[in-house]
Amino acid sequence: MSGGAIVLEDAVGPRGHHRVDGAKVGMLIFLGAETMLFAGFVAAFLVFRLSAPVWPPPLQPRLPVGVTAVSTAVLLLSGYTMWRALRAARDGDRAGLGRSLALTGLLGATFLAVQGFEWARLLTFGLTAPSGIYGGTFYTLVGAHAVHVLGALVWLSIILMGTRSGPSATPNQSRVLVFGMYWYFVVGLWPILYTLVYLA
Protein backbone atom coordinates (compact mmCIF):
# COMPACT_ATOMS: atom_id res chain seq x y z
CA MET A 1 0.00 0.00 0.00
CA SER A 2 1.34 3.41 -0.99
CA GLY A 3 0.02 6.91 -1.41
CA GLY A 4 -3.02 6.21 0.71
CA ALA A 5 -4.41 3.81 -1.88
CA ILE A 6 -6.83 1.11 -0.84
CA VAL A 7 -5.59 -2.38 -1.52
CA LEU A 8 -7.97 -5.27 -1.86
CA GLU A 9 -6.92 -8.38 -0.04
CA ASP A 10 -6.32 -11.39 -2.24
CA ALA A 11 -9.13 -13.86 -1.69
CA VAL A 12 -6.97 -16.83 -2.72
CA GLY A 13 -5.63 -19.01 0.03
CA PRO A 14 -3.04 -21.84 0.10
CA ARG A 15 -2.84 -24.07 -2.99
CA GLY A 16 -5.03 -21.68 -4.96
CA HIS A 17 -8.17 -22.32 -2.90
CA HIS A 18 -10.41 -19.32 -2.44
CA ARG A 19 -10.86 -18.22 1.15
CA VAL A 20 -14.36 -17.70 2.47
CA ASP A 21 -14.97 -14.10 3.50
CA GLY A 22 -16.72 -14.44 6.85
CA ALA A 23 -18.08 -10.89 6.74
CA LYS A 24 -19.73 -11.47 3.38
CA VAL A 25 -21.20 -14.78 4.47
CA GLY A 26 -22.50 -13.18 7.65
CA MET A 27 -24.12 -10.38 5.65
CA LEU A 28 -25.72 -12.89 3.26
CA ILE A 29 -27.23 -14.73 6.22
CA PHE A 30 -28.44 -11.46 7.71
CA LEU A 31 -29.97 -10.35 4.42
CA GLY A 32 -31.68 -13.72 4.12
CA ALA A 33 -33.29 -13.15 7.50
CA GLU A 34 -34.26 -9.61 6.51
CA THR A 35 -35.82 -10.91 3.31
CA MET A 36 -37.93 -13.35 5.32
CA LEU A 37 -38.97 -10.53 7.66
CA PHE A 38 -40.17 -8.31 4.85
CA ALA A 39 -41.75 -11.26 3.07
CA GLY A 40 -43.85 -11.75 6.19
CA PHE A 41 -44.81 -8.08 6.24
CA VAL A 42 -45.73 -8.18 2.56
CA ALA A 43 -47.75 -11.38 2.98
CA ALA A 44 -49.74 -9.83 5.84
CA PHE A 45 -50.32 -6.69 3.75
CA LEU A 46 -51.58 -8.75 0.82
CA VAL A 47 -53.96 -10.70 3.04
CA PHE A 48 -55.55 -7.48 4.31
CA ARG A 49 -55.40 -5.83 0.88
CA LEU A 50 -57.06 -8.67 -1.03
CA SER A 51 -59.70 -9.36 1.62
CA ALA A 52 -60.83 -5.72 1.82
CA PRO A 53 -63.92 -4.88 -0.28
CA VAL A 54 -62.53 -1.39 -0.94
CA TRP A 55 -58.88 -0.31 -0.82
CA PRO A 56 -57.97 2.25 0.35
CA PRO A 57 -60.84 2.26 2.84
CA PRO A 58 -63.32 5.13 2.59
CA LEU A 59 -62.42 8.42 4.26
CA GLN A 60 -58.72 7.56 4.41
CA PRO A 61 -56.22 10.04 2.91
CA ARG A 62 -54.58 9.04 -0.35
CA LEU A 63 -50.86 8.41 -0.37
CA PRO A 64 -48.51 10.90 -2.11
CA VAL A 65 -47.74 8.80 -5.17
CA GLY A 66 -45.99 11.52 -7.19
CA VAL A 67 -43.70 12.87 -4.51
CA THR A 68 -42.78 9.37 -3.42
CA ALA A 69 -41.99 8.48 -7.03
CA VAL A 70 -39.41 11.28 -7.03
CA SER A 71 -37.89 10.11 -3.75
CA THR A 72 -37.83 6.58 -5.16
CA ALA A 73 -35.78 7.82 -8.11
CA VAL A 74 -33.41 9.52 -5.65
CA LEU A 75 -32.91 6.29 -3.74
CA LEU A 76 -32.35 4.32 -6.94
CA LEU A 77 -29.72 6.86 -7.98
CA SER A 78 -27.92 6.17 -4.71
CA GLY A 79 -27.53 2.58 -5.90
CA TYR A 80 -25.47 3.91 -8.81
CA THR A 81 -23.30 6.09 -6.56
CA MET A 82 -22.76 3.07 -4.32
CA TRP A 83 -21.56 1.15 -7.37
CA ARG A 84 -19.16 4.00 -8.11
CA ALA A 85 -17.89 3.82 -4.54
CA LEU A 86 -17.22 0.10 -4.80
CA ARG A 87 -15.41 0.58 -8.09
CA ALA A 88 -13.29 3.34 -6.55
CA ALA A 89 -12.43 1.01 -3.68
CA ARG A 90 -11.36 -1.73 -6.06
CA ASP A 91 -9.24 0.75 -8.04
CA GLY A 92 -7.57 2.07 -4.90
CA ASP A 93 -9.08 5.52 -5.42
CA ARG A 94 -9.48 6.72 -1.84
CA ALA A 95 -10.65 10.21 -2.83
CA GLY A 96 -13.21 8.81 -5.27
CA LEU A 97 -14.43 6.41 -2.63
CA GLY A 98 -15.01 9.23 -0.17
CA ARG A 99 -16.86 11.35 -2.74
CA SER A 100 -19.09 8.51 -3.91
CA LEU A 101 -19.91 7.40 -0.37
CA ALA A 102 -20.72 10.97 0.64
CA LEU A 103 -23.03 11.35 -2.36
CA THR A 104 -24.67 8.04 -1.54
CA GLY A 105 -25.32 9.24 1.99
CA LEU A 106 -26.70 12.56 0.74
CA LEU A 107 -29.13 10.82 -1.60
CA GLY A 108 -30.20 8.39 1.10
CA ALA A 109 -30.74 11.21 3.59
CA THR A 110 -32.75 13.13 0.97
CA PHE A 111 -34.98 10.10 0.43
CA LEU A 112 -35.52 9.75 4.16
CA ALA A 113 -36.22 13.47 4.62
CA VAL A 114 -38.85 13.52 1.87
CA GLN A 115 -40.49 10.42 3.28
CA GLY A 116 -40.52 11.91 6.77
CA PHE A 117 -42.12 15.12 5.50
CA GLU A 118 -44.85 13.17 3.72
CA TRP A 119 -45.50 10.99 6.77
CA ALA A 120 -45.90 14.12 8.90
CA ARG A 121 -48.49 15.42 6.44
CA LEU A 122 -50.34 12.10 6.44
CA LEU A 123 -50.48 12.17 10.23
CA THR A 124 -52.12 15.61 10.12
CA PHE A 125 -54.67 14.17 7.67
CA GLY A 126 -55.54 11.44 10.14
CA LEU A 127 -53.58 8.49 8.78
CA THR A 128 -52.03 6.92 11.88
CA ALA A 129 -51.01 3.37 12.73
CA PRO A 130 -53.92 2.93 15.20
CA SER A 131 -56.44 4.37 12.73
CA GLY A 132 -57.01 0.98 11.09
CA ILE A 133 -55.52 -1.72 8.92
CA TYR A 134 -54.72 0.76 6.15
CA GLY A 135 -52.59 2.96 8.39
CA GLY A 136 -51.17 0.03 10.32
CA THR A 137 -49.90 -1.81 7.27
CA PHE A 138 -48.60 1.40 5.70
CA TYR A 139 -46.48 2.42 8.68
CA THR A 140 -45.29 -1.15 9.29
CA LEU A 141 -43.96 -1.67 5.78
CA VAL A 142 -42.74 1.82 5.02
CA GLY A 143 -41.55 2.49 8.56
CA ALA A 144 -39.55 -0.74 8.72
CA HIS A 145 -37.80 0.21 5.51
CA ALA A 146 -37.11 3.71 6.83
CA VAL A 147 -35.47 2.24 9.93
CA HIS A 148 -33.20 0.19 7.68
CA VAL A 149 -32.26 3.25 5.65
CA LEU A 150 -31.51 5.18 8.83
CA GLY A 151 -29.34 2.36 10.13
CA ALA A 152 -27.50 2.25 6.81
CA LEU A 153 -26.84 5.99 6.99
CA VAL A 154 -25.36 5.65 10.48
CA TRP A 155 -23.13 2.83 9.25
CA LEU A 156 -22.14 4.90 6.22
CA SER A 157 -21.21 7.81 8.47
CA ILE A 158 -18.83 5.57 10.39
CA ILE A 159 -17.19 4.40 7.17
CA LEU A 160 -16.87 7.98 5.93
CA MET A 161 -15.10 8.99 9.13
CA GLY A 162 -12.57 6.26 8.37
CA THR A 163 -11.89 7.71 4.93
CA ARG A 164 -11.28 11.20 6.32
CA SER A 165 -9.43 10.55 9.55
CA GLY A 166 -6.02 11.20 8.03
CA PRO A 167 -3.99 11.22 4.83
CA SER A 168 -2.73 7.70 5.40
CA ALA A 169 -5.93 6.26 6.80
CA THR A 170 -7.80 3.68 4.72
CA PRO A 171 -11.17 2.13 5.56
CA ASN A 172 -11.36 -1.59 6.01
CA GLN A 173 -11.98 -2.94 2.51
CA SER A 174 -14.26 -5.72 3.69
CA ARG A 175 -16.46 -3.24 5.54
CA VAL A 176 -16.99 -1.19 2.38
CA LEU A 177 -17.92 -4.24 0.34
CA VAL A 178 -20.25 -5.61 3.00
CA PHE A 179 -21.88 -2.23 3.41
CA GLY A 180 -22.45 -2.15 -0.33
CA MET A 181 -24.34 -5.44 -0.09
CA TYR A 182 -26.59 -4.01 2.59
CA TRP A 183 -27.18 -0.76 0.70
CA TYR A 184 -28.15 -2.65 -2.45
CA PHE A 185 -30.67 -4.62 -0.40
CA VAL A 186 -32.22 -1.44 1.01
CA VAL A 187 -32.35 0.18 -2.44
CA GLY A 188 -33.68 -2.92 -4.22
CA LEU A 189 -36.38 -3.54 -1.63
CA TRP A 190 -37.97 -0.11 -1.91
CA PRO A 191 -39.42 -0.33 -5.47
CA ILE A 192 -41.25 -3.50 -4.41
CA LEU A 193 -42.73 -1.78 -1.37
CA TYR A 194 -43.55 1.35 -3.35
CA THR A 195 -45.42 -0.65 -5.98
CA LEU A 196 -47.39 -2.64 -3.42
CA VAL A 197 -48.23 0.13 -0.98
CA TYR A 198 -48.56 3.17 -3.23
CA LEU A 199 -49.64 1.80 -6.60
CA ALA A 200 -51.45 -1.50 -6.03
mmCIF file of C-alpha atoms in Angstrom, residues 18-162:
data_model
loop_
_atom_site.group_PDB
_atom_site.id
_atom_site.type_symbol
_atom_site.label_atom_id
_atom_site.label_comp_id
_atom_site.label_asym_id
_atom_site.label_seq_id
_atom_site.Cartn_x
_atom_site.Cartn_y
_atom_site.Cartn_z
ATOM 1 C CA HIS A 18 -10.414 -19.320 -2.440
ATOM 2 C CA ARG A 19 -10.859 -18.221 1.151
ATOM 3 C CA VAL A 20 -14.364 -17.699 2.474
ATOM 4 C CA ASP A 21 -14.970 -14.101 3.504
ATOM 5 C CA GLY A 22 -16.723 -14.436 6.853
ATOM 6 C CA ALA A 23 -18.083 -10.893 6.744
ATOM 7 C CA LYS A 24 -19.733 -11.471 3.376
ATOM 8 C CA VAL A 25 -21.200 -14.784 4.470
ATOM 9 C CA GLY A 26 -22.502 -13.176 7.648
ATOM 10 C CA MET A 27 -24.124 -10.383 5.652
ATOM 11 C CA LEU A 28 -25.719 -12.886 3.261
ATOM 12 C CA ILE A 29 -27.227 -14.733 6.219
ATOM 13 C CA PHE A 30 -28.442 -11.456 7.709
ATOM 14 C CA LEU A 31 -29.966 -10.350 4.419
ATOM 15 C CA GLY A 32 -31.682 -13.715 4.116
ATOM 16 C CA ALA A 33 -33.288 -13.145 7.505
ATOM 17 C CA GLU A 34 -34.260 -9.609 6.509
ATOM 18 C CA THR A 35 -35.816 -10.912 3.306
ATOM 19 C CA MET A 36 -37.928 -13.348 5.323
ATOM 20 C CA LEU A 37 -38.970 -10.528 7.664
ATOM 21 C CA PHE A 38 -40.168 -8.305 4.848
ATOM 22 C CA ALA A 39 -41.745 -11.262 3.069
ATOM 23 C CA GLY A 40 -43.854 -11.754 6.193
ATOM 24 C CA PHE A 41 -44.811 -8.081 6.244
ATOM 25 C CA VAL A 42 -45.734 -8.176 2.563
ATOM 26 C CA ALA A 43 -47.748 -11.378 2.977
ATOM 27 C CA ALA A 44 -49.739 -9.827 5.837
ATOM 28 C CA PHE A 45 -50.319 -6.694 3.754
ATOM 29 C CA LEU A 46 -51.581 -8.751 0.815
ATOM 30 C CA VAL A 47 -53.965 -10.704 3.043
ATOM 31 C CA PHE A 48 -55.548 -7.483 4.305
ATOM 32 C CA ARG A 49 -55.397 -5.833 0.884
ATOM 33 C CA LEU A 50 -57.059 -8.674 -1.026
ATOM 34 C CA SER A 51 -59.702 -9.356 1.622
ATOM 35 C CA ALA A 52 -60.829 -5.721 1.821
ATOM 36 C CA PRO A 53 -63.916 -4.883 -0.276
ATOM 37 C CA VAL A 54 -62.526 -1.387 -0.937
ATOM 38 C CA TRP A 55 -58.878 -0.311 -0.819
ATOM 39 C CA PRO A 56 -57.968 2.250 0.355
ATOM 40 C CA PRO A 57 -60.839 2.260 2.841
ATOM 41 C CA PRO A 58 -63.317 5.128 2.591
ATOM 42 C CA LEU A 59 -62.419 8.425 4.262
ATOM 43 C CA GLN A 60 -58.719 7.565 4.407
ATOM 44 C CA PRO A 61 -56.218 10.039 2.905
ATOM 45 C CA ARG A 62 -54.576 9.035 -0.348
ATOM 46 C CA LEU A 63 -50.855 8.406 -0.375
ATOM 47 C CA PRO A 64 -48.508 10.905 -2.108
ATOM 48 C CA VAL A 65 -47.740 8.800 -5.168
ATOM 49 C CA GLY A 66 -45.993 11.524 -7.192
ATOM 50 C CA VAL A 67 -43.698 12.873 -4.506
ATOM 51 C CA THR A 68 -42.778 9.373 -3.416
ATOM 52 C CA ALA A 69 -41.986 8.476 -7.026
ATOM 53 C CA VAL A 70 -39.411 11.280 -7.035
ATOM 54 C CA SER A 71 -37.885 10.110 -3.751
ATOM 55 C CA THR A 72 -37.835 6.580 -5.161
ATOM 56 C CA ALA A 73 -35.776 7.824 -8.110
ATOM 57 C CA VAL A 74 -33.407 9.524 -5.649
ATOM 58 C CA LEU A 75 -32.908 6.287 -3.744
ATOM 59 C CA LEU A 76 -32.348 4.315 -6.941
ATOM 60 C CA LEU A 77 -29.722 6.864 -7.975
ATOM 61 C CA SER A 78 -27.922 6.166 -4.707
ATOM 62 C CA GLY A 79 -27.526 2.584 -5.904
ATOM 63 C CA TYR A 80 -25.470 3.910 -8.805
ATOM 64 C CA THR A 81 -23.304 6.092 -6.557
ATOM 65 C CA MET A 82 -22.762 3.067 -4.320
ATOM 66 C CA TRP A 83 -21.562 1.153 -7.365
ATOM 67 C CA ARG A 84 -19.162 4.004 -8.109
ATOM 68 C CA ALA A 85 -17.890 3.824 -4.536
ATOM 69 C CA LEU A 86 -17.219 0.102 -4.795
ATOM 70 C CA ARG A 87 -15.411 0.582 -8.092
ATOM 71 C CA ALA A 88 -13.290 3.338 -6.554
ATOM 72 C CA ALA A 89 -12.434 1.011 -3.681
ATOM 73 C CA ARG A 90 -11.359 -1.733 -6.057
ATOM 74 C CA ASP A 91 -9.244 0.747 -8.035
ATOM 75 C CA GLY A 92 -7.570 2.070 -4.900
ATOM 76 C CA ASP A 93 -9.080 5.517 -5.420
ATOM 77 C CA ARG A 94 -9.481 6.722 -1.844
ATOM 78 C CA ALA A 95 -10.653 10.210 -2.833
ATOM 79 C CA GLY A 96 -13.207 8.812 -5.275
ATOM 80 C CA LEU A 97 -14.429 6.414 -2.631
ATOM 81 C CA GLY A 98 -15.007 9.231 -0.174
ATOM 82 C CA ARG A 99 -16.862 11.347 -2.739
ATOM 83 C CA SER A 100 -19.092 8.506 -3.907
ATOM 84 C CA LEU A 101 -19.907 7.403 -0.365
ATOM 85 C CA ALA A 102 -20.722 10.971 0.637
ATOM 86 C CA LEU A 103 -23.035 11.355 -2.363
ATOM 87 C CA THR A 104 -24.669 8.036 -1.544
ATOM 88 C CA GLY A 105 -25.319 9.240 1.989
ATOM 89 C CA LEU A 106 -26.702 12.559 0.740
ATOM 90 C CA LEU A 107 -29.129 10.819 -1.602
ATOM 91 C CA GLY A 108 -30.200 8.387 1.101
ATOM 92 C CA ALA A 109 -30.744 11.212 3.587
ATOM 93 C CA THR A 110 -32.755 13.131 0.971
ATOM 94 C CA PHE A 111 -34.976 10.104 0.429
ATOM 95 C CA LEU A 112 -35.525 9.754 4.155
ATOM 96 C CA ALA A 113 -36.225 13.471 4.621
ATOM 97 C CA VAL A 114 -38.852 13.523 1.866
ATOM 98 C CA GLN A 115 -40.489 10.418 3.279
ATOM 99 C CA GLY A 116 -40.520 11.911 6.765
ATOM 100 C CA PHE A 117 -42.117 15.115 5.499
ATOM 101 C CA GLU A 118 -44.853 13.166 3.721
ATOM 102 C CA TRP A 119 -45.503 10.989 6.772
ATOM 103 C CA ALA A 120 -45.899 14.119 8.896
ATOM 104 C CA ARG A 121 -48.487 15.424 6.435
ATOM 105 C CA LEU A 122 -50.335 12.098 6.441
ATOM 106 C CA LEU A 123 -50.481 12.174 10.234
ATOM 107 C CA THR A 124 -52.123 15.606 10.117
ATOM 108 C CA PHE A 125 -54.668 14.170 7.675
ATOM 109 C CA GLY A 126 -55.541 11.435 10.143
ATOM 110 C CA LEU A 127 -53.580 8.486 8.780
ATOM 111 C CA THR A 128 -52.034 6.915 11.875
ATOM 112 C CA ALA A 129 -51.006 3.372 12.727
ATOM 113 C CA PRO A 130 -53.920 2.925 15.202
ATOM 114 C CA SER A 131 -56.442 4.371 12.729
ATOM 115 C CA GLY A 132 -57.014 0.984 11.089
ATOM 116 C CA ILE A 133 -55.522 -1.722 8.917
ATOM 117 C CA TYR A 134 -54.718 0.763 6.154
ATOM 118 C CA GLY A 135 -52.590 2.963 8.393
ATOM 119 C CA GLY A 136 -51.169 0.032 10.323
ATOM 120 C CA THR A 137 -49.897 -1.810 7.273
ATOM 121 C CA PHE A 138 -48.599 1.396 5.700
ATOM 122 C CA TYR A 139 -46.481 2.419 8.676
ATOM 123 C CA THR A 140 -45.288 -1.147 9.295
ATOM 124 C CA LEU A 141 -43.963 -1.675 5.784
ATOM 125 C CA VAL A 142 -42.735 1.823 5.021
ATOM 126 C CA GLY A 143 -41.551 2.486 8.558
ATOM 127 C CA ALA A 144 -39.553 -0.740 8.721
ATOM 128 C CA HIS A 145 -37.797 0.206 5.511
ATOM 129 C CA ALA A 146 -37.106 3.707 6.826
ATOM 130 C CA VAL A 147 -35.473 2.239 9.935
ATOM 131 C CA HIS A 148 -33.200 0.189 7.684
ATOM 132 C CA VAL A 149 -32.261 3.251 5.647
ATOM 133 C CA LEU A 150 -31.514 5.179 8.833
ATOM 134 C CA GLY A 151 -29.344 2.363 10.135
ATOM 135 C CA ALA A 152 -27.502 2.245 6.813
ATOM 136 C CA LEU A 153 -26.835 5.987 6.993
ATOM 137 C CA VAL A 154 -25.359 5.645 10.480
ATOM 138 C CA TRP A 155 -23.128 2.826 9.255
ATOM 139 C CA LEU A 156 -22.141 4.902 6.223
ATOM 140 C CA SER A 157 -21.208 7.815 8.466
ATOM 141 C CA ILE A 158 -18.830 5.570 10.393
ATOM 142 C CA ILE A 159 -17.185 4.398 7.166
ATOM 143 C CA LEU A 160 -16.871 7.979 5.933
ATOM 144 C CA MET A 161 -15.101 8.992 9.129
ATOM 145 C CA GLY A 162 -12.573 6.262 8.370
#
